[in-house]
XYZ file of C-alpha atoms in Angstrom:
447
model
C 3.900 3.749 15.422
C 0.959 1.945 17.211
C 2.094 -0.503 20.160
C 0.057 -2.959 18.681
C 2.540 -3.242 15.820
C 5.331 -2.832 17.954
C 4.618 -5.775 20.339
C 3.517 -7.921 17.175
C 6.754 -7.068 15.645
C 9.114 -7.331 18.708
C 7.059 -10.099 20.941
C 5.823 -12.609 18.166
C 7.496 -16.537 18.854
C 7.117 -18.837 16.815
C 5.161 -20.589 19.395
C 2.589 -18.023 19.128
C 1.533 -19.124 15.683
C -0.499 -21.095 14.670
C 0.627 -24.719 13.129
C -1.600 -23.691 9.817
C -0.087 -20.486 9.671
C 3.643 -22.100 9.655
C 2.709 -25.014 7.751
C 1.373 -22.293 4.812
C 4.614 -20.105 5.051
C 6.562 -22.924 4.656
C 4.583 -23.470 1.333
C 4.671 -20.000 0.072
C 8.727 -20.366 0.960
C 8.946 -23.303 -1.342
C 6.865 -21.603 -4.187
C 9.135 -18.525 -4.128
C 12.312 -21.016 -4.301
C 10.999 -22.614 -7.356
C 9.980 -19.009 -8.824
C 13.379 -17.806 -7.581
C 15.291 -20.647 -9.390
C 13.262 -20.199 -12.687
C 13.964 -16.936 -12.328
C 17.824 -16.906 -12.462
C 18.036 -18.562 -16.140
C 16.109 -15.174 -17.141
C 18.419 -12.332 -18.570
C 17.025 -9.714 -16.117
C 18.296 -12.087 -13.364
C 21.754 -11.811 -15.306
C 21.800 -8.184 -15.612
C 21.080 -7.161 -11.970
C 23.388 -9.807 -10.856
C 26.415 -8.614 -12.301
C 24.823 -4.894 -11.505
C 24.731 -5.918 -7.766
C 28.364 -7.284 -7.861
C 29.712 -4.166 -9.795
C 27.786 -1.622 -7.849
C 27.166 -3.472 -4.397
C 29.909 -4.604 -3.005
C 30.531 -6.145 -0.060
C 31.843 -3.988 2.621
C 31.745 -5.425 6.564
C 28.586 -6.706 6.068
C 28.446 -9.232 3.327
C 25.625 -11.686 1.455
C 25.437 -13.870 -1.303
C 23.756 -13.619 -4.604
C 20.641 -16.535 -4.992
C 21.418 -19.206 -6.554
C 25.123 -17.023 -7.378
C 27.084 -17.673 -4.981
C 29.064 -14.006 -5.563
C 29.278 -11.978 -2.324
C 27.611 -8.667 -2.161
C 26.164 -6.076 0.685
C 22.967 -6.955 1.847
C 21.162 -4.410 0.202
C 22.622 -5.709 -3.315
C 21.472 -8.928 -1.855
C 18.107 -7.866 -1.898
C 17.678 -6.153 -5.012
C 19.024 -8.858 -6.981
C 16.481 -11.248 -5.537
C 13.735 -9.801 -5.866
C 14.199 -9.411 -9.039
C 15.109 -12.143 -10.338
C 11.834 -13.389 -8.311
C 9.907 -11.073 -10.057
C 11.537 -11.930 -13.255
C 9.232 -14.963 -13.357
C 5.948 -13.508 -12.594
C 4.982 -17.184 -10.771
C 4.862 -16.028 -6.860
C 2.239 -15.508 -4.402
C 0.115 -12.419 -4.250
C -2.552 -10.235 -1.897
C -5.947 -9.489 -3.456
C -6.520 -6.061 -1.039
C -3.144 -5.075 -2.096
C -3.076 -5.355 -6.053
C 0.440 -6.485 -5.106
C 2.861 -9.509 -3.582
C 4.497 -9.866 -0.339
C 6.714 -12.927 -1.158
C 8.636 -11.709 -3.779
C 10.131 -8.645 -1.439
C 10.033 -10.568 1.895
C 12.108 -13.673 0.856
C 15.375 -11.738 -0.565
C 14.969 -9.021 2.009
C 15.017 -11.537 5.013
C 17.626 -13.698 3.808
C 19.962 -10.977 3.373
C 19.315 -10.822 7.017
C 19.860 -13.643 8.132
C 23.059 -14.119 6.144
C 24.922 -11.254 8.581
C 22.572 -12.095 11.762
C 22.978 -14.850 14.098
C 19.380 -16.017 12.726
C 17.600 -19.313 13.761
C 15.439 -21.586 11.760
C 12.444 -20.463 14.487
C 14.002 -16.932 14.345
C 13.541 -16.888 10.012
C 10.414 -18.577 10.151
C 8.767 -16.120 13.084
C 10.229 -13.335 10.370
C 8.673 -14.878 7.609
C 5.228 -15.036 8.851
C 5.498 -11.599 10.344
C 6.456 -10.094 6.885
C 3.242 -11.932 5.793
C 1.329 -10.141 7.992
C 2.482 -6.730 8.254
C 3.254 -6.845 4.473
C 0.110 -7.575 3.355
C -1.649 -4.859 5.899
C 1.315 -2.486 4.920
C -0.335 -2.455 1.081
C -3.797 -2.241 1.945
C -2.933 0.891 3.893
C -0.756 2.570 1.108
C -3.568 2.170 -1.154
C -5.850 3.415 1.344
C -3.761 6.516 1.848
C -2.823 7.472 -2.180
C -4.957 7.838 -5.043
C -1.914 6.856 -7.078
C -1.501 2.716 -7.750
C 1.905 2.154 -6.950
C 4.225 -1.060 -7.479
C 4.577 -3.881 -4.587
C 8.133 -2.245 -3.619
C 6.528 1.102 -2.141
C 5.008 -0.856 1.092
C 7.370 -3.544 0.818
C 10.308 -1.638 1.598
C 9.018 -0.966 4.869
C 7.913 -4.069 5.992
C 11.449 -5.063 4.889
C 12.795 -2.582 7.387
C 10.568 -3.505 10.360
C 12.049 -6.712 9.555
C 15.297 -6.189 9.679
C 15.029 -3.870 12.374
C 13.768 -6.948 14.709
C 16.871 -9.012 13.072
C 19.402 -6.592 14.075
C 17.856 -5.684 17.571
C 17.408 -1.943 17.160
C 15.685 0.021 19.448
C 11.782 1.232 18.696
C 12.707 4.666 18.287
C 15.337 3.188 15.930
C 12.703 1.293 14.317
C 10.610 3.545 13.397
C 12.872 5.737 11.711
C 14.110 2.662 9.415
C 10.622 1.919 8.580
C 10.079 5.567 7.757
C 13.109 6.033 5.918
C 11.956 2.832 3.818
C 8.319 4.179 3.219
C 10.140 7.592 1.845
C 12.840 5.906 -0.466
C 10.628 2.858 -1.383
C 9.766 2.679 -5.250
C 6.613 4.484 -5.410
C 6.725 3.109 -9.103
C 3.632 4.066 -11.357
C 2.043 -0.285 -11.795
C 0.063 0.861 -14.462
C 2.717 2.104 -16.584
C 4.557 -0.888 -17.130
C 1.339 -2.611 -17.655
C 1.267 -0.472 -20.367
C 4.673 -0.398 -21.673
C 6.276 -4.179 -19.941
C 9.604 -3.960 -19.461
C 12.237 -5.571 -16.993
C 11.020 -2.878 -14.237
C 8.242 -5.272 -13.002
C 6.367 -4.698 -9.641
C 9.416 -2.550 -7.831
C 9.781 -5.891 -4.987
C 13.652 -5.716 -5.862
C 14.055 -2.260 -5.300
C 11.784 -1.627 -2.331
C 13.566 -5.012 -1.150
C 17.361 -2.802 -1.546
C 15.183 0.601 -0.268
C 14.085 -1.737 3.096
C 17.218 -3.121 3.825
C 19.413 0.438 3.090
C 16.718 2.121 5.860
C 17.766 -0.352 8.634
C 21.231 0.305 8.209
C 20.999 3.751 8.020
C 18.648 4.257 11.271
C 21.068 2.127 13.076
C 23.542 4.850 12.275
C 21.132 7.506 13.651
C 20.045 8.625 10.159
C 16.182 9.853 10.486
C 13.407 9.096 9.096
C 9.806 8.990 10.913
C 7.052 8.747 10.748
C 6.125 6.179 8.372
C 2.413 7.298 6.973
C 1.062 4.518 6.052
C 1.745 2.547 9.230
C 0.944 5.829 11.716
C -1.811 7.525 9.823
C -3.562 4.234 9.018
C -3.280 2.508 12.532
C -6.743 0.718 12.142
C -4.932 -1.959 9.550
C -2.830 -2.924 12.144
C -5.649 -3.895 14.867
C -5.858 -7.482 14.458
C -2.367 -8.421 13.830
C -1.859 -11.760 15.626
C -5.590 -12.511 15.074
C -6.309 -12.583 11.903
C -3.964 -14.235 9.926
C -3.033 -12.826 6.541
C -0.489 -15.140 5.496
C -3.861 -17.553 4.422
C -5.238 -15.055 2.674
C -2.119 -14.944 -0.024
C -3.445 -16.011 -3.582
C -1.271 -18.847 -5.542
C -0.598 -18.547 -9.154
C 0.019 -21.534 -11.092
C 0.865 -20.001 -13.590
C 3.951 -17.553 -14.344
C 1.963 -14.596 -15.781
C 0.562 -11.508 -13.756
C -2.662 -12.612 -11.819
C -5.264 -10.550 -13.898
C -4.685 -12.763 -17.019
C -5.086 -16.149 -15.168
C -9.053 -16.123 -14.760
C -8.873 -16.122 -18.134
C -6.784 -19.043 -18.479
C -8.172 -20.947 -15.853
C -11.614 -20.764 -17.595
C -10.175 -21.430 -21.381
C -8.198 -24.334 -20.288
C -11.673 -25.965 -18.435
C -13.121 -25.211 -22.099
C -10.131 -26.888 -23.342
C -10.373 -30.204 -21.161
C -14.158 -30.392 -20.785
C -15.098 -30.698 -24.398
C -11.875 -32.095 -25.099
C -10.469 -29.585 -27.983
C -8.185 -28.526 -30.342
C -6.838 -25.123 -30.866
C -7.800 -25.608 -34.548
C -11.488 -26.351 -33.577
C -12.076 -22.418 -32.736
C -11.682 -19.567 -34.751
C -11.350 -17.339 -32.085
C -11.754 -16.604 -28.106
C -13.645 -13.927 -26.952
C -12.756 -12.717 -23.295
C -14.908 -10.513 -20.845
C -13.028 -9.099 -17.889
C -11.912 -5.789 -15.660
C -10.426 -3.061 -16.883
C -6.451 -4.186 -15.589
C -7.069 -7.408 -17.309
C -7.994 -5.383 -20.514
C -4.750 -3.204 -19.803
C -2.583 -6.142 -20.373
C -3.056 -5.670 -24.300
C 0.072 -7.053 -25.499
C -1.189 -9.743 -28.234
C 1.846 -10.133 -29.959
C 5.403 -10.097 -27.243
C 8.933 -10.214 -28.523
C 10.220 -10.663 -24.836
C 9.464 -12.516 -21.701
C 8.964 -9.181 -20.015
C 5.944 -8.403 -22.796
C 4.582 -12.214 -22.564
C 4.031 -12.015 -18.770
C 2.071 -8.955 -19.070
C -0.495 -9.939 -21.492
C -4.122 -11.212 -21.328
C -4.158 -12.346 -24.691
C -1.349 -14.381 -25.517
C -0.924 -16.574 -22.337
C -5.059 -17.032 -23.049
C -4.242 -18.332 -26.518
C -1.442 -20.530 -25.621
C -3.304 -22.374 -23.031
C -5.802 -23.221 -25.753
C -2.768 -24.502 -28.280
C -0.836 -26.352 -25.647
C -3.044 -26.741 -22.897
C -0.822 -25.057 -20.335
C 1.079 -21.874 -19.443
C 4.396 -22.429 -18.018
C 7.914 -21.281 -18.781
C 8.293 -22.477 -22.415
C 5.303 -20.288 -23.067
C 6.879 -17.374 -21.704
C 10.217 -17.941 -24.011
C 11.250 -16.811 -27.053
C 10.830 -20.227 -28.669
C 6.878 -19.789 -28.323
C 6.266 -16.209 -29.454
C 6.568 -17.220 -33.139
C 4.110 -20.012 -32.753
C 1.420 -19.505 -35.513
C -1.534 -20.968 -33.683
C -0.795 -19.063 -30.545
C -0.231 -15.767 -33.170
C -3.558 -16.328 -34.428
C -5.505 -17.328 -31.525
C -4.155 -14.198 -29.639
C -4.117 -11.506 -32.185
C -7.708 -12.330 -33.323
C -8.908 -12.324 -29.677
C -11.960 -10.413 -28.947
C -11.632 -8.749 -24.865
C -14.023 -6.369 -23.742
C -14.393 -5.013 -20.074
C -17.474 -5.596 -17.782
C -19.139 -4.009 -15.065
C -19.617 -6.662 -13.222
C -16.226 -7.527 -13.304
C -15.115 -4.141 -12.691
C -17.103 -3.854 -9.769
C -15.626 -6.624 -7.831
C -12.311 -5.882 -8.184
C -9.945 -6.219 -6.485
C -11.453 -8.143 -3.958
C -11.903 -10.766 -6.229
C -10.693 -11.308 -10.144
C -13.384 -12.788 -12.882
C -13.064 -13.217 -16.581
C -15.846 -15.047 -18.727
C -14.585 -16.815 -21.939
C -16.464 -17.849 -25.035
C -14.842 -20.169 -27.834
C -16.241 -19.435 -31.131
C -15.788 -22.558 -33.224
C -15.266 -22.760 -36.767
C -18.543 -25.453 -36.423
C -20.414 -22.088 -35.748
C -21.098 -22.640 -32.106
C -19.924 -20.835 -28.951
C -18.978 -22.695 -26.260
C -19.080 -20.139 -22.692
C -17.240 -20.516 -19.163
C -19.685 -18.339 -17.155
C -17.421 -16.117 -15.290
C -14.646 -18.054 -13.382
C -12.055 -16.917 -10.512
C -8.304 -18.168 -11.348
C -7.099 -21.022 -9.694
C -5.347 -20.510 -5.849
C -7.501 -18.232 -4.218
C -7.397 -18.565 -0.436
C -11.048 -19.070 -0.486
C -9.966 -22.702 -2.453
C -6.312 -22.774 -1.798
C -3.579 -24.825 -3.459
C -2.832 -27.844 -1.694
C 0.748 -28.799 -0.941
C 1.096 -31.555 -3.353
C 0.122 -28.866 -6.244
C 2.161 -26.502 -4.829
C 5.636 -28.952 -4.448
C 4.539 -30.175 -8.209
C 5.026 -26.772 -9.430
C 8.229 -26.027 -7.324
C 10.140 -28.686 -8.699
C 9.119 -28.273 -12.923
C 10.403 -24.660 -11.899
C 13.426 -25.455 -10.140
C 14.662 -28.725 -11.623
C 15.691 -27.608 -14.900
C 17.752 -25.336 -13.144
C 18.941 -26.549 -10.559
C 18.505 -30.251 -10.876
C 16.882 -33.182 -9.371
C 18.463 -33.709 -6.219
C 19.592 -30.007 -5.242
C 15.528 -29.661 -5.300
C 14.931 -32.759 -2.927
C 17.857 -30.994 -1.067
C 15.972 -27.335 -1.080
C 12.653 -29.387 -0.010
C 13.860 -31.134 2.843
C 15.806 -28.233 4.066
C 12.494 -26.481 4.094
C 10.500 -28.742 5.546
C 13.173 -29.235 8.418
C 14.135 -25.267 8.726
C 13.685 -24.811 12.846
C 16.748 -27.161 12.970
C 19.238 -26.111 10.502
C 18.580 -22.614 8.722
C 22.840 -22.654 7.459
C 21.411 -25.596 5.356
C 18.871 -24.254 3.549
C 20.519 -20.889 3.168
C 23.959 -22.507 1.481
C 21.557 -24.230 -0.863
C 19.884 -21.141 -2.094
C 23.605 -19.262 -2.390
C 25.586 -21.854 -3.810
C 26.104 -21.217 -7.596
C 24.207 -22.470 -10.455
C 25.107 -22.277 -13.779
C 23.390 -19.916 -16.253
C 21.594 -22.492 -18.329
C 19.394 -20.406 -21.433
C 16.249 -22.011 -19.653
C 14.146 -18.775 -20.734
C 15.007 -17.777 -23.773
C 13.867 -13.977 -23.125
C 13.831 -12.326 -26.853
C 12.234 -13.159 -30.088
């Protein structure tokens, strides 16, 4: 493994980074609490919970479940939060990567630092470092496979150099974890459940469990190296500790995968700017890429089959003039407006669109009134790109409509303070996230 990673990994301080830099991973930490706590009223959340309790146990090494409270090994730790995370498809992302870093790098580090005498500088060092060899750590996977895999196959090792760092191993140590990780992590086929949504999702819970396994196991003397994509693709690496990724994540506001939210963005400025009714327009016509296209579920019976959809989350920000969890329940799939507006939607792919991708995400809408006239966006990028990104009062608005219904009012303040103060008292912030919450049926997941 290049030196340059090794000293970026190993010699990064906090004081070494820059205020921004912190400031925005403290942001990205909050978003991924408020996706997190969404996510644990879902029934996937349920399922892999209990899964993790039955099938992870805690041996000597013990953490607890998010938002749980049961105890489980690390490595169930993981798994179970990054999926429930990913359960809610609401968390930050990397354009290069076709992927996220967040949803991995939060449950993976705070299984960590549940077992490891971890400070608040310590975790917040780890977080920004997981930004920024997470994000690199995708690039170069894609850059060294034809194949498009899930978030979880370079995840898992940038959960392992992690952890690695956490539990002081030694380099050659290290890079056997990370290799292990890169060989076991999910090398999951993205396009597939595109095509067919289920509660698989992007892999971040498994390559999350794959990351944290590899550390453990190298610290036994199991081996693994090398790790391909981080020794056969040094030249991603370079500018670590210059150039820093963890601005260059995307925001979504709204809790369906990226590739349907220029869409949105663009119908609800349609919406708002001639001030419209869903029953004004006889139907939406979308132009797009060809992954936007892929998301051709018009008509889901599940959460899973909502979040993965161009169409539908397009129609219901037309009917209700937002997309947030509500939409993505149960209780909104039977809608008739939505149902009409969505299965009568015209999407066609566009070369222009297709070319840009995925550097950057377009989608052109046209409303096609029942008056007989068209009403067109222009092509439009979705909302949180880091070339405009979210500012922190949009970003703690959407934390606590996510986590409030779950977790309440003031365990939110709690979670945002704790945040905001995390240098001084890490043990705070991590017994809020652990400490059990009931199961409320916030998403409703099947028709």
């Amino acid at each position: 493994m290049g030196q340059k990673l090794y000293e970026f990994l190993y010699d990064t301080q906090l004081t070494d980074i820059p205020k921004p830099v912190q400031e925005r991973a403290k942001l990205w930490l909050i978003d991924l609490i408020g996706v997190a706590a969404a996510g644990h009223a879902t029934e996937l959340s349920c399922i892999i919970s209990n899964h993790a309790t039955e099938h992870f146990a805690a041996g000597q090494s013990v953490a607890k479940l998010l938002f749980d409270g049961r105890a489980v090994s690390p490595a169930g730790m993981a798994l179970a939060g990054g999926m429930t995370i990913d359960s809610i498809d609401g968390h930050d992302g990397y354009r290069p990567a076709k992927g996220h870093v967040g949803c991995a790098l939060l449950p993976g580090l705070l299984a960590f630092a549940q077992m490891a005498k971890m400070t608040g500088d310590e975790f917040l060092t780890l977080l920004v470092i997981g930004y920024e060899i997470g994000a690199r750590a995708g690039a170069a996977l894609h850059a060294s496979t034809a194949d498009y895999h899930t978030s979880g196959a370079w995840m898992a090792p940038c959960i392992a150099a992690l952890g690695a760092r956490a539990l002081h191993l030694t380099h050659e140590q290290t890079r056997h974890a990370i290799g292990i990780a890169e060989y076991h992590g999910p090398r999951s086929q993205m396009m597939r459940v595109i095509d067919h949504p289920t509660m698989l999702k992007d892999g971040s819970g498994w390559g999350a469990m794959a990351g944290v396994s590899a550390v453990f196991l190298a610290a036994d003397g199991f081996t693994g190296a090398p790790a391909v994509s981080f020794e056969e693709e040094p030249s991603f690496y370079d500018d670590l500790g210059g150039n820093w990724l963890t601005l260059q994540q995307y925001y979504k506001p709204f809790p369906v995968c990226r590739w349907a939210q220029p869409a949105i963005t663009a119908t609800l400025r349609l919406r708002e700017d001639h001030n419209l009714a869903s029953e004004d327009v006889d139907h939406i016509e979308v132009t797009t890429f060809h992954e936007a296209l892929r998301l051709a579920i018009t008509s889901p019976r599940d959460t899973e089959q909502a979040q993965y959809s161009t169409s539908y989350p397009t129609a219901a920000a037309m009917v209700r003039g937002d997309v947030g969890v509500a939409e993505i329940s149960a209780d909104a799939f039977n809608d008739p407006e939505i149902k009409r507006l969505s299965e009568s939607m015209v999407i066609s792919e566009s070369n222009d669109c297709n070319e840009i991708f995925p550097k950057d995400r377009i989608s052109a809408v046209t409303l096609h009134m029942k008056s007989g006239a068209k009403l067109t966006s222009g092509y439009t990028r979705a909302i949180g790109d880091p070339e405009d990104p979210a500012r922190a009062e949009e970003m703690t608005k959407k934390f606590f409509k996510l986590a409030r219904p779950v977790i309440g009012q003031e365990r939110a303040e709690q979670v945002m303070d704790a945040v905001e103060t995390l240098e001084n008292d890490l043990p705070k912030l991590i017994s809020l996230l652990t400490r059990s919450v009931p199961r409320h049926n916030v998403v409703s997941d099947r028709n």
